Coordinates of C-alpha atoms in Angstrom, one line a residue:
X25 CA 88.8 49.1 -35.8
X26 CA 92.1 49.8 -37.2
X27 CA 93.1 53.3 -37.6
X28 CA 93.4 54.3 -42.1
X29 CA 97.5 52.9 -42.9
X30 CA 99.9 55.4 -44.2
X31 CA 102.2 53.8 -47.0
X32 CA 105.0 56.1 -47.7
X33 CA 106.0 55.2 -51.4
X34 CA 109.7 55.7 -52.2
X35 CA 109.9 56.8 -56.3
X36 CA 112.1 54.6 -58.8
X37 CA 114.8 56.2 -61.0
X38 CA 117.8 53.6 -60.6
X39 CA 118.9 56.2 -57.0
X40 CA 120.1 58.9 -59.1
X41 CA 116.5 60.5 -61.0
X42 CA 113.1 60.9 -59.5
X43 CA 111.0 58.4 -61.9
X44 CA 107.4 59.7 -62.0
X45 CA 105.4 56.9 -61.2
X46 CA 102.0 56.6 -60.7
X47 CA 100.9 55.1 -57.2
X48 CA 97.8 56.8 -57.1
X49 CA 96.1 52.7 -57.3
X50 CA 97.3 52.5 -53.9
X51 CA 94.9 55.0 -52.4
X52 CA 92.2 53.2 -54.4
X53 CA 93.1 49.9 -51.7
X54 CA 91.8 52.5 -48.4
X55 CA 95.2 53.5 -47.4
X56 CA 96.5 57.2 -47.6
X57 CA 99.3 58.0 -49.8
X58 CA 102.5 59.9 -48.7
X59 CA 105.3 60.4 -51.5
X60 CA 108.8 60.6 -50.2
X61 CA 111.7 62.5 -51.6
X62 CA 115.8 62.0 -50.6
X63 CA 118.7 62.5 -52.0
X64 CA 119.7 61.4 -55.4
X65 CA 123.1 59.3 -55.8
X66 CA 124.2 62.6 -57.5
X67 CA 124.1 64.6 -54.7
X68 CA 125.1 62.3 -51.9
X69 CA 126.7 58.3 -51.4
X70 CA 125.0 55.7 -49.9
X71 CA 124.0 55.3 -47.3
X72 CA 122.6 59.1 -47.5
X73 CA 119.4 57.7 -48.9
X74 CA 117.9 55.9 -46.0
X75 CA 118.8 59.1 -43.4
X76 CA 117.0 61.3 -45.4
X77 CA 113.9 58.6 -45.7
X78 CA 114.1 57.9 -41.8
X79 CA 113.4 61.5 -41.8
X80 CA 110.5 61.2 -44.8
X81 CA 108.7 58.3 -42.2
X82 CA 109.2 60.5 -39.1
X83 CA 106.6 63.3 -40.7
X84 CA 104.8 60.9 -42.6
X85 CA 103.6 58.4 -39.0
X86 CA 100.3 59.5 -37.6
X87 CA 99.8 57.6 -34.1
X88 CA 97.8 54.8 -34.1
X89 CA 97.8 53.9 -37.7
X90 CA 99.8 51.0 -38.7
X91 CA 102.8 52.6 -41.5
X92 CA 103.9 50.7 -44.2
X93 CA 106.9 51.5 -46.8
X94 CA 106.4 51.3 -50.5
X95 CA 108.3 51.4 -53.5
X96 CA 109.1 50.9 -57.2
X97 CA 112.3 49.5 -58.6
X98 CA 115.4 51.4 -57.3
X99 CA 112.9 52.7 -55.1
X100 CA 111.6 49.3 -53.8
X101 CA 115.3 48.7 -52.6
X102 CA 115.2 51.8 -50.1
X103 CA 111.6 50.3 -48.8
X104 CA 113.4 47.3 -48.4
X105 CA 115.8 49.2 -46.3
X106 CA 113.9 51.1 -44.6
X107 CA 111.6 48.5 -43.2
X108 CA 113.9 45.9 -42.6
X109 CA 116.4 48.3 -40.8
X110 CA 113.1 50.6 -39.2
X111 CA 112.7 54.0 -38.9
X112 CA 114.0 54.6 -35.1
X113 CA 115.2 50.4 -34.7
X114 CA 114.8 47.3 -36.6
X115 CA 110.8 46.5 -36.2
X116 CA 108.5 49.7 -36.1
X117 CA 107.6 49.8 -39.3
X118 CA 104.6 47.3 -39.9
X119 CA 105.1 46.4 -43.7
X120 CA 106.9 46.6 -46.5
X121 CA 105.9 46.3 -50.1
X122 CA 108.7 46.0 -52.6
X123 CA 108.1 46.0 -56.6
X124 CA 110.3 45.6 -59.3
X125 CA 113.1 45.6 -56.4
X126 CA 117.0 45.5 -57.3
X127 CA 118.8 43.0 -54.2
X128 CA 122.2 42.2 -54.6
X129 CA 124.6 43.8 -56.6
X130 CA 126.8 40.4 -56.2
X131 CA 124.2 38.2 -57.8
X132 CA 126.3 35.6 -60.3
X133 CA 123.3 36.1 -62.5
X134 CA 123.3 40.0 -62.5
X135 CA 126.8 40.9 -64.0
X136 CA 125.5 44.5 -65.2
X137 CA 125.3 45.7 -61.5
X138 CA 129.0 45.2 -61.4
X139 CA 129.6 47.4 -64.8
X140 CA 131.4 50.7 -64.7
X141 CA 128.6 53.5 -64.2
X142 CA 126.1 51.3 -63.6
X143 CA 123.3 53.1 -61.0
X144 CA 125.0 51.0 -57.7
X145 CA 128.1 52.2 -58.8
X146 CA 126.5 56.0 -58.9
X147 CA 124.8 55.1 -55.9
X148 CA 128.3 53.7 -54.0
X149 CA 130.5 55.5 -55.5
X150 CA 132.4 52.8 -56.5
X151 CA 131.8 49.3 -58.4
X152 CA 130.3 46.9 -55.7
X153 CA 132.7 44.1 -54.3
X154 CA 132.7 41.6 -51.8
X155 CA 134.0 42.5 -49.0
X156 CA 133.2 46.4 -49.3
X157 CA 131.3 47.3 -46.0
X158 CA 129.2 49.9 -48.3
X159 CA 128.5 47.0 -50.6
X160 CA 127.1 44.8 -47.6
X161 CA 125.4 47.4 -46.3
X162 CA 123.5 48.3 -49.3
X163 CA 122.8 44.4 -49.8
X164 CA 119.1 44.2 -48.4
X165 CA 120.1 40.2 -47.2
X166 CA 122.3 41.8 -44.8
X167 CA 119.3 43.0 -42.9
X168 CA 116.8 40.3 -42.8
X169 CA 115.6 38.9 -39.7
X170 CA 113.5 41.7 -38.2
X171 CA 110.1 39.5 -39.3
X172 CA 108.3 42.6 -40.9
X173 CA 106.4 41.2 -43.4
X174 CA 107.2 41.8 -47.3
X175 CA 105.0 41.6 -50.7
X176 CA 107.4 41.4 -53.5
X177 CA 106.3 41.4 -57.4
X178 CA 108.3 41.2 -60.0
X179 CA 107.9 40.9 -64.0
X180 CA 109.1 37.6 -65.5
X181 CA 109.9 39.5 -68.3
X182 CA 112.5 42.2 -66.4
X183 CA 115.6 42.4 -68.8
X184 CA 116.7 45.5 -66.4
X185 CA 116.6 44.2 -62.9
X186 CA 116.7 39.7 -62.7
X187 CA 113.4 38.5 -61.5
X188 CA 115.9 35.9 -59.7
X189 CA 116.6 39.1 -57.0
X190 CA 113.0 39.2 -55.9
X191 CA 112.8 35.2 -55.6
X192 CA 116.1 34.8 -53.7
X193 CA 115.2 37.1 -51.6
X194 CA 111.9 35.7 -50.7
X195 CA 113.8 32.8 -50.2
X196 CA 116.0 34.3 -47.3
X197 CA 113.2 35.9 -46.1
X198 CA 111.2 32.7 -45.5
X199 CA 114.3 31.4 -43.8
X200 CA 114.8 33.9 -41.4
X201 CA 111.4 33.8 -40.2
X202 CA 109.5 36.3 -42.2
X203 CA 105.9 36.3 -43.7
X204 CA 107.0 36.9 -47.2
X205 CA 104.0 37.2 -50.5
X206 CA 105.8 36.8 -53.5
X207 CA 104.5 37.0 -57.0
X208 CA 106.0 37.0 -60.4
X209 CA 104.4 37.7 -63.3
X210 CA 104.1 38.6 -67.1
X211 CA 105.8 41.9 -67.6
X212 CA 108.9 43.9 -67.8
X213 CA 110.6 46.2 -66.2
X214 CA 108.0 49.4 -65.1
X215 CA 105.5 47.3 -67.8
X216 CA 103.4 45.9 -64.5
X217 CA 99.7 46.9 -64.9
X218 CA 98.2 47.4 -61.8
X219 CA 94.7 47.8 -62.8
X220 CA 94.8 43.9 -63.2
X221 CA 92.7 42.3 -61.1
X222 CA 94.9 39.4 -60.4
X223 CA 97.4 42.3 -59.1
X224 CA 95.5 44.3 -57.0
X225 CA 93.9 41.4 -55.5
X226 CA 97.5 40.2 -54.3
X227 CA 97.9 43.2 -52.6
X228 CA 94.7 43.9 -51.2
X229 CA 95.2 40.0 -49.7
X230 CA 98.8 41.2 -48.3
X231 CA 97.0 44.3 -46.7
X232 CA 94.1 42.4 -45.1
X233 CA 96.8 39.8 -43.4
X234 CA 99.4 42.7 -42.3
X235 CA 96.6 45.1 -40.9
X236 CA 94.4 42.4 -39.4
X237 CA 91.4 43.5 -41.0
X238 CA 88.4 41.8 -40.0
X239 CA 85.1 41.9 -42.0
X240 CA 83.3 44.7 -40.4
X241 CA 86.0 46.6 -40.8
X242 CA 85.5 49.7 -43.3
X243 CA 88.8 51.2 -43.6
X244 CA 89.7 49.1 -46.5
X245 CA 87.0 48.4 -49.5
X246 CA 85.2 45.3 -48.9
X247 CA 87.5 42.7 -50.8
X248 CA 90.5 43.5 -48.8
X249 CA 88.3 42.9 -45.5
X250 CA 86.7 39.3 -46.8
X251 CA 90.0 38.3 -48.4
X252 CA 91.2 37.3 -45.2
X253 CA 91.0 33.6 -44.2

């Protein structure tokens, strides 16, 4: 029987506020909750962030339980970090769900994430730019390959952060090897309802495949354990 997961969910707030949002349908999926804090883009540069949330997944790891990274918008971005890159090296971390999730600052089709005081210039310091290292490094492309796998959702109707950032990067992630679920659907940005059915079962799919739940398990509730083919 696999051990309860831990999901460490990383807040939203564009890196520089701590947007309170409600995760609390997570624990309602069988896995325990831990909410993560680091340092705003206020108080220190990238790549600041993902030290102080290496640290957040070093308490937050109980042996024996598989640990999976979490997050919403801005915060979805430093799961994608985090997992991709790991907590100690690129692979220990055995999922990552990303919602909502700014990509690339670069994107042709995202010309606002190159705007003076925008929240990656906050977060940088400076606009983004090709060719910047702190740019690259804050690109979460840059770090595919590790074949974690990654649930990304995204609103069709996000006017703040392109939908096209969570399908390109499901794209790159099926190309380098990973097991990628991907959904897009009605809803802008921090609109997603995630007492839909049609939601939650995505997810609780995504956590029967990643955990290896089989149907005797009881960790999970019973449709996460039979959604599994």
């Amino acid at each position: 029987m696999v051990n309860q997961a831990v999901v460490l969910w990383i807040h939203g707030g564009g890196w520089h506020s701590r947007e309170a949002s409600d995760a609390s349908w997570l624990e309602g999926l069988g896995v325990r909750l831990v909410h993560a804090r680091f340092r705003l883009s206020g108080e220190a540069r990238w790549p600041a962030q993902l030290e102080d949330l290496r640290s957040e997944a070093r308490a937050a790891r109980v042996p024996g339980s598989p640990f999976i990274v979490a997050g919403d918008s801005s915060g979805g971005h430093l799961a994608l970090q985090l997992g991709l890159r790991g907590v100690e090296r690129p692979g220990d971390v055995d999922a990552i769900m990303a919602l909502e999730p700014p990509v690339d600052p670069l994107a042709a089709d995202w010309p606002r994430a190159r705007a003076e005081g925008n929240p990656w210039d906050r977060l940088l310091g400076h606009l983004p730019a090709p060719g910047d290292t702190a740019t690259r490094d804050c690109t979460v492309t840059t770090h595919i390959g590790t074949g974690t796998p990654v649930l990304l959702l995204h609103g069709l109707d996000d006017t703040v952060i392109p939908p096209t950032q969570g399908l390109d990067l499901a794209a790159a992630l099926l190309r380098a090897g990973h097991r990628v679920h991907a959904m897009t659907t009605a809803g802008g940005h921090g609109e997603l309802d995630f007492g839909r059915s049609d939601i939650t079962e995505f997810v609780r799919q995504f956590l029967s495949e990643v955990l290896g739940q089989r149907p005797d398990d009881t960790r999970l509730p019973r449709g996460v354990a039979e959604s599994r083919h």
